[in-house]
């Protein structure tokens, strides 16, 4: 495998050769097609050479930013595609990594010099409306700009770093806090001796110190950082959503699922779980929810609910947890109770002989959805129904009543005729298909009625 430098050298030679060939063809009208082909090849070689030259200057760990953007990122990986193009994988805000074109990135000298770091304190210089105030850096931006915990942005010329003043070790020790008892044993006697141990064998040391009180700015910073930790999965879901919607994976992968599997080791479902969780969080925030989830699992069962139900269930879960962030188990329990429907007694729903359309059936009975059925037996909470080829029990929720008088009168007779045909013996395969079709028709057309009569006569069934 040749190095990038060697590849650039080869591309440069190829580029010069193509230029020479084009010069030789210039002015020859009979060579127009060949001229266009050479120009196309030259464009491809030139693009690849410029790409690799731009790509070669980057190193893993370098701080970078996009043209016309203040966002700061870190180079995580450098790759060459199967087509020979260099790609820079950048992590923006320490979240997921995104492939970038090297010619659209610039190395950030200010971040490379490490003039400031997250958590440092800055003072705003004179001439700014916030002059003299101190802030804590929450995020580094391009060209030395910073964002504070108050979500304020200051350019490099607007701030100065506040140097930290360190306390002596003795002063630090005095400011730690805790009260504890420590028992010191001189040896390890048998259990019996431990039970008989007297107070003389135990030395108790009590150390009492005081907790430090955080300043108002430090309290804000702590709260801001805690929310960042808790909602890290939301940033991941939001980033994944952009990757999917903008198809930013298309330079290396054909599908979003394959990209997430190769790039992050995700299963097929995982990226969609994070995206759905981010959508739920946005809905909760929009509706003013104060206590937010701290993990994707806590709200996984809210995804299937509409936005209003999501807020209602989450608040109920918070209340059941005593005002704290609820577990996924509590949320799931509330969702399951919400989905439960009160049982309806069959006798309150219908009578024997009632005519219905079957719906929402699952499992082996799913094939009967859309068929008509006649109630033949009422149990406590289920109804036994007759269909064109048998009978089975369903719940009242699976039955849509047919209120047309003519249909209610004709269907029992149609069922009787279909049953007699099926019980007459072995039928031709097309007859079974026709009878199944009749089992889905609430009434028979004149032709269908004649066809049913013909089949009865063909198999010797008399009305």
CSV table of C-alpha atoms in Angstrom, one decimal:
chain,number,residue,atom,x,y,z
A,1,UNK,CA,0.0,0.0,0.0
A,2,UNK,CA,1.5,3.4,-1.0
A,3,UNK,CA,1.6,6.3,1.3
A,4,UNK,CA,-0.6,9.5,0.9
A,5,UNK,CA,2.5,11.4,-0.2
A,6,UNK,CA,3.2,8.9,-2.9
A,7,UNK,CA,-0.5,8.9,-4.0
A,8,UNK,CA,-0.4,12.7,-4.3
A,9,UNK,CA,2.8,12.5,-6.3
A,10,UNK,CA,1.2,10.0,-8.7
A,11,UNK,CA,-1.9,12.1,-9.1
A,12,UNK,CA,0.2,15.2,-9.8
A,13,UNK,CA,2.0,13.3,-12.6
A,14,UNK,CA,-1.3,12.0,-14.0
A,15,UNK,CA,-2.6,15.6,-13.9
A,16,UNK,CA,0.4,16.9,-15.9
A,17,UNK,CA,-0.1,14.1,-18.5
A,18,UNK,CA,-3.7,14.9,-18.9
A,19,UNK,CA,-2.9,18.6,-19.4
A,20,UNK,CA,-0.3,17.7,-22.1
A,21,UNK,CA,-2.9,15.4,-23.9
A,22,UNK,CA,-5.5,18.2,-23.8
A,23,UNK,CA,-3.0,20.7,-25.2
A,24,UNK,CA,-2.3,18.3,-28.1
A,25,UNK,CA,-6.0,17.9,-28.9
A,26,UNK,CA,-6.8,21.6,-28.7
A,27,UNK,CA,-8.1,22.9,-32.0
A,28,UNK,CA,-8.9,19.5,-33.5
A,29,UNK,CA,-12.6,19.5,-34.2
A,30,UNK,CA,-12.6,15.7,-34.9
A,31,UNK,CA,-11.5,15.0,-31.4
A,32,UNK,CA,-14.3,16.8,-29.5
A,33,UNK,CA,-15.6,13.7,-27.8
A,34,UNK,CA,-12.1,12.6,-26.8
A,35,UNK,CA,-11.4,16.1,-25.5
A,36,UNK,CA,-14.5,16.1,-23.3
A,37,UNK,CA,-13.5,12.7,-21.9
A,38,UNK,CA,-10.0,13.9,-21.0
A,39,UNK,CA,-11.4,17.0,-19.3
A,40,UNK,CA,-13.7,14.8,-17.2
A,41,UNK,CA,-10.7,12.6,-16.2
A,42,UNK,CA,-8.7,15.7,-15.3
A,43,UNK,CA,-11.5,17.1,-13.1
A,44,UNK,CA,-11.6,13.8,-11.2
A,45,UNK,CA,-7.8,13.7,-10.7
A,46,UNK,CA,-7.6,17.3,-9.7
A,47,UNK,CA,-10.4,16.9,-7.2
A,48,UNK,CA,-8.8,13.8,-5.6
A,49,UNK,CA,-5.3,15.4,-5.5
A,50,UNK,CA,-6.7,18.6,-3.8
A,51,UNK,CA,-8.7,16.5,-1.4
A,52,UNK,CA,-5.7,14.4,-0.3
A,53,UNK,CA,-3.5,17.5,0.1
A,54,UNK,CA,-6.1,19.1,2.3
A,55,UNK,CA,-6.7,15.8,4.2
A,56,UNK,CA,-3.0,15.2,4.9
A,57,UNK,CA,-2.5,18.3,7.1
A,58,UNK,CA,-4.9,16.9,9.8
A,59,UNK,CA,-4.0,14.8,12.7
A,60,UNK,CA,-6.1,12.9,15.3
A,61,UNK,CA,-6.8,15.1,18.3
A,62,UNK,CA,-6.6,18.4,16.3
A,63,UNK,CA,-9.2,21.1,17.1
A,64,UNK,CA,-11.0,22.2,14.0
A,65,UNK,CA,-14.0,24.3,12.8
A,66,UNK,CA,-16.0,24.6,9.7
A,67,UNK,CA,-15.9,27.6,7.4
A,68,UNK,CA,-18.5,30.2,8.4
A,69,UNK,CA,-19.2,28.3,11.7
A,70,UNK,CA,-18.2,29.0,15.3
A,71,UNK,CA,-18.6,25.4,16.4
A,72,UNK,CA,-15.4,23.7,17.6
A,73,UNK,CA,-14.7,20.0,17.0
A,74,UNK,CA,-12.0,17.5,17.5
A,75,UNK,CA,-10.6,15.2,14.8
A,76,UNK,CA,-11.2,11.6,15.9
A,77,UNK,CA,-10.3,9.6,12.8
A,78,UNK,CA,-8.8,10.0,9.4
A,79,UNK,CA,-10.0,7.6,6.7
A,80,UNK,CA,-9.7,7.1,3.0
A,81,UNK,CA,-12.8,5.9,1.1
A,82,UNK,CA,-12.6,3.0,-1.3
A,83,UNK,CA,-12.7,5.6,-4.0
A,84,UNK,CA,-9.5,7.2,-2.7
A,85,UNK,CA,-11.0,10.3,-1.1
A,86,UNK,CA,-9.8,11.5,2.3
A,87,UNK,CA,-12.5,11.9,5.0
A,88,UNK,CA,-12.0,13.6,8.4
A,89,UNK,CA,-14.2,12.2,11.1
A,90,UNK,CA,-14.9,15.0,13.6
A,91,UNK,CA,-16.7,14.9,17.0
A,92,UNK,CA,-18.6,18.1,17.6
A,93,UNK,CA,-19.3,18.9,21.3
A,94,UNK,CA,-17.9,15.5,22.3
A,95,UNK,CA,-20.9,13.7,20.9
A,96,UNK,CA,-21.0,11.4,17.9
A,97,UNK,CA,-18.5,11.6,15.1
A,98,UNK,CA,-19.4,13.0,11.6
A,99,UNK,CA,-17.5,12.6,8.4
A,100,UNK,CA,-16.4,15.9,7.0
A,101,UNK,CA,-14.7,17.0,3.7
A,102,UNK,CA,-11.2,18.2,4.6
A,103,UNK,CA,-11.3,21.3,2.3
A,104,UNK,CA,-14.2,22.6,4.4
A,105,UNK,CA,-12.3,22.4,7.7
A,106,UNK,CA,-9.8,24.7,9.2
A,107,UNK,CA,-7.4,24.0,12.1
A,108,UNK,CA,-8.2,26.2,15.2
A,109,UNK,CA,-4.9,27.7,16.4
A,110,UNK,CA,-6.4,29.2,19.6
A,111,UNK,CA,-7.8,25.8,20.7
A,112,UNK,CA,-4.5,24.1,19.6
A,113,UNK,CA,-2.6,26.5,22.0
A,114,UNK,CA,-5.0,25.6,24.8
A,115,UNK,CA,-5.5,29.2,25.9
A,116,UNK,CA,-8.7,28.3,27.8
A,117,UNK,CA,-10.5,25.1,28.9
A,118,UNK,CA,-14.0,24.1,30.0
A,119,UNK,CA,-14.4,25.0,33.7
A,120,UNK,CA,-12.0,27.9,33.6
A,121,UNK,CA,-13.1,31.3,34.8
A,122,UNK,CA,-13.0,34.4,32.5
A,123,UNK,CA,-13.4,38.1,33.2
A,124,UNK,CA,-15.0,40.4,30.6
A,125,UNK,CA,-12.8,43.3,29.4
A,126,UNK,CA,-13.6,47.0,29.5
A,127,UNK,CA,-15.9,48.3,26.7
A,128,UNK,CA,-18.3,45.3,26.8
A,129,UNK,CA,-21.7,45.7,28.5
A,130,UNK,CA,-20.7,42.8,30.8
A,131,UNK,CA,-17.3,44.4,31.6
A,132,UNK,CA,-15.8,43.4,35.0
A,133,UNK,CA,-18.1,40.3,35.4
A,134,UNK,CA,-16.7,36.8,35.9
A,135,UNK,CA,-18.1,33.7,34.1
A,136,UNK,CA,-17.4,30.0,33.9
A,137,UNK,CA,-16.6,28.5,30.5
A,138,UNK,CA,-19.0,25.8,29.5
A,139,UNK,CA,-18.1,25.2,25.9
A,140,UNK,CA,-15.2,26.2,23.6
A,141,UNK,CA,-16.0,27.8,20.3
A,142,UNK,CA,-13.8,28.5,17.2
A,143,UNK,CA,-11.1,31.1,17.1
A,144,UNK,CA,-11.0,31.5,20.9
A,145,UNK,CA,-14.6,32.3,21.5
A,146,UNK,CA,-16.3,30.7,24.5
A,147,UNK,CA,-19.8,30.0,25.7
A,148,UNK,CA,-20.5,30.3,29.5
A,149,UNK,CA,-22.7,28.4,31.8
A,150,UNK,CA,-25.2,31.2,31.4
A,151,UNK,CA,-25.3,30.4,27.7
A,152,UNK,CA,-23.6,33.7,26.8
A,153,UNK,CA,-21.0,33.8,24.0
A,154,UNK,CA,-17.9,36.0,24.1
A,155,UNK,CA,-15.4,36.5,21.3
A,156,UNK,CA,-11.6,36.1,22.0
A,157,UNK,CA,-11.0,39.8,22.3
A,158,UNK,CA,-13.8,40.2,24.8
A,159,UNK,CA,-12.4,38.1,27.7
A,160,UNK,CA,-9.4,37.5,29.8
A,161,UNK,CA,-8.6,34.3,31.7
A,162,UNK,CA,-8.8,34.5,35.5
A,163,UNK,CA,-5.9,32.6,37.0
A,164,UNK,CA,-6.8,30.2,39.8
A,165,UNK,CA,-5.4,30.7,43.3
A,166,UNK,CA,-4.5,27.5,45.0
A,167,UNK,CA,-4.8,26.9,48.7
A,168,UNK,CA,-2.2,25.1,50.8
A,169,UNK,CA,-2.8,21.5,51.6
A,170,UNK,CA,-3.5,22.4,55.2
A,171,UNK,CA,-6.2,24.9,54.3
A,172,UNK,CA,-7.8,22.3,52.0
A,173,UNK,CA,-8.0,19.7,54.7
A,174,UNK,CA,-9.8,22.0,57.0
A,175,UNK,CA,-12.6,22.6,54.5
A,176,UNK,CA,-13.5,19.0,53.9
A,177,UNK,CA,-16.6,17.8,55.7
A,178,UNK,CA,-17.9,14.6,57.2
A,179,UNK,CA,-18.5,13.0,60.5
A,180,UNK,CA,-17.5,9.4,60.8
A,181,UNK,CA,-16.6,6.7,63.3
A,182,UNK,CA,-13.7,4.4,62.7
A,183,UNK,CA,-13.0,1.2,64.7
A,184,UNK,CA,-9.3,0.1,64.8
A,185,UNK,CA,-8.7,-3.5,65.8
A,186,UNK,CA,-5.2,-4.7,66.8
A,187,UNK,CA,-5.8,-8.2,65.4
A,188,UNK,CA,-8.4,-10.5,64.0
A,189,UNK,CA,-9.7,-12.7,66.9
A,190,UNK,CA,-12.2,-15.5,66.5
A,191,UNK,CA,-15.9,-14.7,66.3
A,192,UNK,CA,-16.5,-15.7,69.9
A,193,UNK,CA,-13.9,-13.1,71.0
A,194,UNK,CA,-15.5,-10.4,68.9
A,195,UNK,CA,-18.8,-10.9,70.6
A,196,UNK,CA,-17.2,-10.5,74.0
A,197,UNK,CA,-15.1,-7.5,72.9
A,198,UNK,CA,-15.2,-4.7,75.5
A,199,UNK,CA,-15.1,-1.0,74.7
A,200,UNK,CA,-11.5,-0.9,75.7
A,201,UNK,CA,-10.6,-2.8,72.5
A,202,UNK,CA,-12.2,-0.1,70.3
A,203,UNK,CA,-10.8,3.3,69.4
A,204,UNK,CA,-13.4,5.7,68.0
A,205,UNK,CA,-12.1,8.7,66.1
A,206,UNK,CA,-14.6,11.5,65.3
A,207,UNK,CA,-13.6,14.1,62.8
A,208,UNK,CA,-15.9,17.0,62.2
A,209,UNK,CA,-15.3,19.5,59.4
A,210,UNK,CA,-17.6,21.9,57.5
A,211,UNK,CA,-18.9,21.7,54.0
A,212,UNK,CA,-18.0,24.5,51.6
A,213,UNK,CA,-20.8,26.7,50.4
A,214,UNK,CA,-21.0,27.2,46.6
A,215,UNK,CA,-21.3,30.7,45.1
A,216,UNK,CA,-24.3,31.6,43.0
A,217,UNK,CA,-22.3,31.2,39.8
A,218,UNK,CA,-20.9,27.8,41.0
A,219,UNK,CA,-24.5,26.6,41.8
A,220,UNK,CA,-25.5,27.6,38.3
A,221,UNK,CA,-22.5,25.9,36.8
A,222,UNK,CA,-23.2,22.7,38.8
A,223,UNK,CA,-26.8,22.6,37.7
A,224,UNK,CA,-25.9,23.2,34.1
A,225,UNK,CA,-23.2,20.4,34.1
A,226,UNK,CA,-25.6,18.0,35.8
A,227,UNK,CA,-28.2,18.6,33.1
A,228,UNK,CA,-25.5,18.0,30.5
A,229,UNK,CA,-24.7,14.6,32.0
A,230,UNK,CA,-28.4,13.6,32.4
A,231,UNK,CA,-29.3,14.6,28.9
A,232,UNK,CA,-26.3,13.2,27.1
A,233,UNK,CA,-28.5,10.7,25.3
A,234,UNK,CA,-30.7,13.5,24.0
A,235,UNK,CA,-27.7,15.1,22.3
A,236,UNK,CA,-26.9,11.8,20.7
A,237,UNK,CA,-30.5,11.3,19.5
A,238,UNK,CA,-30.6,14.8,18.1
A,239,UNK,CA,-27.3,14.3,16.2
A,240,UNK,CA,-28.4,10.9,14.9
A,241,UNK,CA,-31.6,12.5,13.6
A,242,UNK,CA,-29.6,15.1,11.7
A,243,UNK,CA,-27.3,12.4,10.3
A,244,UNK,CA,-30.4,10.4,9.1
A,245,UNK,CA,-32.5,13.3,7.8
A,246,UNK,CA,-29.6,15.0,6.0
A,247,UNK,CA,-28.2,11.7,4.8
A,248,UNK,CA,-24.7,12.6,6.0
A,249,UNK,CA,-23.8,9.0,5.9
A,250,UNK,CA,-24.1,8.7,2.1
A,251,UNK,CA,-20.4,9.2,1.4
A,252,UNK,CA,-19.5,6.0,3.1
A,253,UNK,CA,-22.7,3.9,3.5
A,254,UNK,CA,-25.8,3.2,1.5
A,255,UNK,CA,-28.1,2.9,4.5
A,256,UNK,CA,-28.4,4.7,7.8
A,257,UNK,CA,-28.6,1.4,9.7
A,258,UNK,CA,-25.3,0.1,8.2
A,259,UNK,CA,-23.6,3.4,9.0
A,260,UNK,CA,-24.7,3.3,12.6
A,261,UNK,CA,-23.6,-0.4,12.9
A,262,UNK,CA,-20.2,0.2,11.5
A,263,UNK,CA,-19.5,3.6,13.0
A,264,UNK,CA,-20.9,3.2,16.5
A,265,UNK,CA,-21.6,-0.5,16.9
A,266,UNK,CA,-25.3,0.1,17.3
A,267,UNK,CA,-27.9,-2.6,16.7
A,268,UNK,CA,-30.5,-1.9,14.1
A,269,UNK,CA,-33.0,-0.5,16.7
A,270,UNK,CA,-30.6,1.5,18.9
A,271,UNK,CA,-30.3,4.7,16.8
A,272,UNK,CA,-34.0,4.9,16.3
A,273,UNK,CA,-34.5,4.5,20.1
A,274,UNK,CA,-32.2,7.4,20.8
A,275,UNK,CA,-33.9,9.5,18.0
A,276,UNK,CA,-37.4,8.7,19.4
A,277,UNK,CA,-36.2,9.6,23.0
A,278,UNK,CA,-34.9,13.0,21.8
A,279,UNK,CA,-38.4,13.7,20.2
A,280,UNK,CA,-40.1,12.8,23.5
A,281,UNK,CA,-37.7,15.1,25.5
A,282,UNK,CA,-38.4,18.0,23.1
A,283,UNK,CA,-42.1,17.5,23.6
A,284,UNK,CA,-41.7,17.4,27.4
A,285,UNK,CA,-39.6,20.6,27.4
A,286,UNK,CA,-42.0,22.3,25.1
A,287,UNK,CA,-44.8,21.7,27.6
A,288,UNK,CA,-42.8,23.0,30.5
A,289,UNK,CA,-41.9,19.8,32.2
A,290,UNK,CA,-39.5,20.6,35.1
A,291,UNK,CA,-38.2,17.1,36.0
A,292,UNK,CA,-36.8,15.5,32.9
A,293,UNK,CA,-35.6,11.9,32.2
A,294,UNK,CA,-32.0,11.0,32.7
A,295,UNK,CA,-31.9,7.9,30.4
A,296,UNK,CA,-33.5,6.7,27.2
A,297,UNK,CA,-34.9,3.6,28.9
A,298,UNK,CA,-37.1,5.7,31.2
A,299,UNK,CA,-39.2,7.0,28.4
A,300,UNK,CA,-39.0,4.2,25.9
A,301,UNK,CA,-42.6,3.3,26.5
A,302,UNK,CA,-43.8,6.8,25.9
A,303,UNK,CA,-42.9,6.7,22.3
A,304,UNK,CA,-46.1,5.1,21.1
A,305,UNK,CA,-48.3,7.7,22.9
A,306,UNK,CA,-49.4,11.1,21.4
A,307,UNK,CA,-47.6,14.2,22.7
A,308,UNK,CA,-50.4,15.1,25.2
A,309,UNK,CA,-50.4,11.5,26.7
A,310,UNK,CA,-46.6,11.6,26.9
A,311,UNK,CA,-46.7,14.6,29.2
A,312,UNK,CA,-49.6,13.2,31.2
A,313,UNK,CA,-48.0,9.8,31.8
A,314,UNK,CA,-44.6,11.3,32.6
A,315,UNK,CA,-46.0,13.7,35.2
A,316,UNK,CA,-48.0,10.8,36.8
A,317,UNK,CA,-44.8,8.8,37.0
A,318,UNK,CA,-42.9,11.7,38.6
A,319,UNK,CA,-45.7,12.0,41.2
A,320,UNK,CA,-45.6,8.3,41.9
A,321,UNK,CA,-41.8,8.6,42.4
A,322,UNK,CA,-42.2,11.3,45.1
A,323,UNK,CA,-41.2,14.1,42.8
A,324,UNK,CA,-38.0,12.4,41.6
A,325,UNK,CA,-37.0,11.0,38.2
A,326,UNK,CA,-39.1,7.8,37.8
A,327,UNK,CA,-37.7,4.5,36.6
A,328,UNK,CA,-38.6,2.9,33.3
A,329,UNK,CA,-40.5,0.3,35.2
A,330,UNK,CA,-42.8,2.9,36.7
A,331,UNK,CA,-43.4,4.6,33.4
A,332,UNK,CA,-44.1,1.2,31.7
A,333,UNK,CA,-46.6,0.3,34.4
A,334,UNK,CA,-48.6,3.5,33.9
A,335,UNK,CA,-48.6,3.1,30.1
A,336,UNK,CA,-49.9,-0.5,30.4
A,337,UNK,CA,-52.7,0.7,32.7
A,338,UNK,CA,-53.5,3.4,30.2
A,339,UNK,CA,-53.8,0.9,27.4
A,340,UNK,CA,-56.0,-1.5,29.4
A,341,UNK,CA,-59.6,-1.4,28.4
A,342,UNK,CA,-62.4,-2.3,30.8
A,343,UNK,CA,-63.8,-5.7,30.1
A,344,UNK,CA,-67.3,-5.7,28.5
A,345,UNK,CA,-69.7,-8.5,29.3
A,346,UNK,CA,-70.8,-10.2,26.1
A,347,UNK,CA,-74.5,-10.2,27.2
A,348,UNK,CA,-74.3,-6.4,27.4
A,349,UNK,CA,-72.8,-6.1,23.9
A,350,UNK,CA,-74.9,-8.3,21.7
A,351,UNK,CA,-77.4,-11.2,21.4
A,352,UNK,CA,-77.2,-14.6,19.7
A,353,UNK,CA,-77.9,-14.2,16.0
A,354,UNK,CA,-76.3,-10.8,15.8
A,355,UNK,CA,-74.4,-10.0,12.6
A,356,UNK,CA,-71.0,-8.4,12.6
A,357,UNK,CA,-67.8,-7.6,10.7
A,358,UNK,CA,-64.7,-9.0,12.3
A,359,UNK,CA,-61.8,-6.5,13.0
A,360,UNK,CA,-58.5,-6.1,14.8
A,361,UNK,CA,-58.0,-9.9,15.1
A,362,UNK,CA,-54.5,-11.2,15.7
A,363,UNK,CA,-52.6,-14.4,15.5
A,364,UNK,CA,-54.2,-17.3,13.6
A,365,UNK,CA,-57.5,-15.5,13.4
A,366,UNK,CA,-56.0,-12.5,11.7
A,367,UNK,CA,-57.0,-13.9,8.3
A,368,UNK,CA,-60.7,-13.3,9.2
A,369,UNK,CA,-60.4,-9.6,9.5
A,370,UNK,CA,-63.0,-8.1,7.2
A,371,UNK,CA,-65.2,-11.2,7.1
A,372,UNK,CA,-68.8,-11.2,8.4
A,373,UNK,CA,-69.7,-13.3,11.4
A,374,UNK,CA,-72.8,-14.4,13.3
A,375,UNK,CA,-72.9,-14.6,17.1
A,376,UNK,CA,-73.8,-18.2,18.1
A,377,UNK,CA,-72.9,-18.3,21.8
A,378,UNK,CA,-72.4,-15.7,24.5
A,379,UNK,CA,-69.8,-16.3,27.2
A,380,UNK,CA,-68.9,-14.0,30.1
A,381,UNK,CA,-66.5,-11.7,28.2
A,382,UNK,CA,-66.3,-13.3,24.8
A,383,UNK,CA,-68.6,-14.2,21.9
A,384,UNK,CA,-68.5,-17.4,19.9
A,385,UNK,CA,-69.1,-16.5,16.2
A,386,UNK,CA,-69.8,-18.6,13.1
A,387,UNK,CA,-67.8,-17.7,10.0
A,388,UNK,CA,-67.9,-19.3,6.5
A,389,UNK,CA,-65.5,-22.2,7.4
A,390,UNK,CA,-65.9,-22.6,11.2
A,391,UNK,CA,-66.3,-20.9,14.6
A,392,UNK,CA,-64.1,-19.3,17.3
A,393,UNK,CA,-64.4,-17.0,20.2
A,394,UNK,CA,-63.6,-13.2,20.0
A,395,UNK,CA,-63.8,-10.2,22.3
A,396,UNK,CA,-66.6,-7.7,21.8
A,397,UNK,CA,-64.0,-5.1,20.7
A,398,UNK,CA,-63.4,-7.4,17.6
A,399,UNK,CA,-66.9,-7.0,16.4
A,400,UNK,CA,-68.4,-4.2,14.4
A,401,UNK,CA,-72.2,-4.5,14.2
A,402,UNK,CA,-74.0,-4.5,10.9
A,403,UNK,CA,-77.3,-2.6,11.2
A,404,UNK,CA,-78.7,-3.1,7.7
A,405,UNK,CA,-82.0,-5.1,8.0
A,406,UNK,CA,-81.6,-6.9,4.6
A,407,UNK,CA,-78.1,-8.0,5.4
A,408,UNK,CA,-79.0,-9.2,8.9
A,409,UNK,CA,-81.8,-11.3,7.3
A,410,UNK,CA,-79.9,-12.7,4.4
A,411,UNK,CA,-76.5,-13.6,6.0
A,412,UNK,CA,-77.8,-16.5,8.2
A,413,UNK,CA,-79.2,-18.2,5.0
A,414,UNK,CA,-76.0,-17.6,3.1
A,415,UNK,CA,-74.0,-19.2,6.0
A,416,UNK,CA,-76.3,-22.2,6.0
A,417,UNK,CA,-75.8,-22.8,2.2
A,418,UNK,CA,-72.0,-22.4,2.4
A,419,UNK,CA,-71.9,-24.8,5.4
A,420,UNK,CA,-73.9,-27.5,3.5
A,421,UNK,CA,-71.6,-27.2,0.5
A,422,UNK,CA,-68.4,-27.5,2.5
A,423,UNK,CA,-69.9,-30.6,4.4
A,424,UNK,CA,-71.0,-32.4,1.2
A,425,UNK,CA,-67.6,-33.9,0.6
A,426,UNK,CA,-64.4,-33.1,-1.4
A,427,UNK,CA,-64.9,-30.0,-3.5
A,428,UNK,CA,-62.9,-28.6,-6.4
A,429,UNK,CA,-60.2,-26.2,-5.2
A,430,UNK,CA,-61.8,-23.3,-7.0
A,431,UNK,CA,-65.1,-23.9,-5.0
A,432,UNK,CA,-63.2,-23.3,-1.7
A,433,UNK,CA,-61.8,-20.1,-3.1
A,434,UNK,CA,-65.3,-18.9,-4.2
A,435,UNK,CA,-66.8,-19.8,-0.8
A,436,UNK,CA,-64.0,-17.9,1.0
A,437,UNK,CA,-64.9,-14.9,-1.2
A,438,UNK,CA,-68.5,-15.2,-0.2
A,439,UNK,CA,-67.4,-15.2,3.4
A,440,UNK,CA,-66.3,-11.6,2.9
A,441,UNK,CA,-69.4,-10.3,1.1
A,442,UNK,CA,-72.2,-9.0,3.2
A,443,UNK,CA,-74.6,-9.6,0.3
A,444,UNK,CA,-74.5,-11.6,-2.9
A,445,UNK,CA,-75.0,-10.1,-6.3
A,446,UNK,CA,-77.3,-11.7,-8.8
A,447,UNK,CA,-74.4,-13.4,-10.5
A,448,UNK,CA,-72.9,-14.6,-7.2
A,449,UNK,CA,-76.3,-16.0,-6.1
A,450,UNK,CA,-76.6,-17.9,-9.5
A,451,UNK,CA,-73.0,-19.2,-9.0
A,452,UNK,CA,-73.8,-20.5,-5.5
A,453,UNK,CA,-77.0,-22.2,-6.9
A,454,UNK,CA,-74.9,-23.8,-9.7
A,455,UNK,CA,-72.4,-25.2,-7.2
A,456,UNK,CA,-75.2,-26.6,-5.1
A,457,UNK,CA,-76.7,-28.4,-8.1
A,458,UNK,CA,-73.3,-29.6,-9.2
A,459,UNK,CA,-72.8,-31.4,-5.9
A,460,UNK,CA,-76.3,-32.6,-5.5
A,461,UNK,CA,-77.5,-30.3,-2.8
A,462,UNK,CA,-81.2,-29.5,-2.8
A,463,UNK,CA,-82.7,-26.4,-1.2
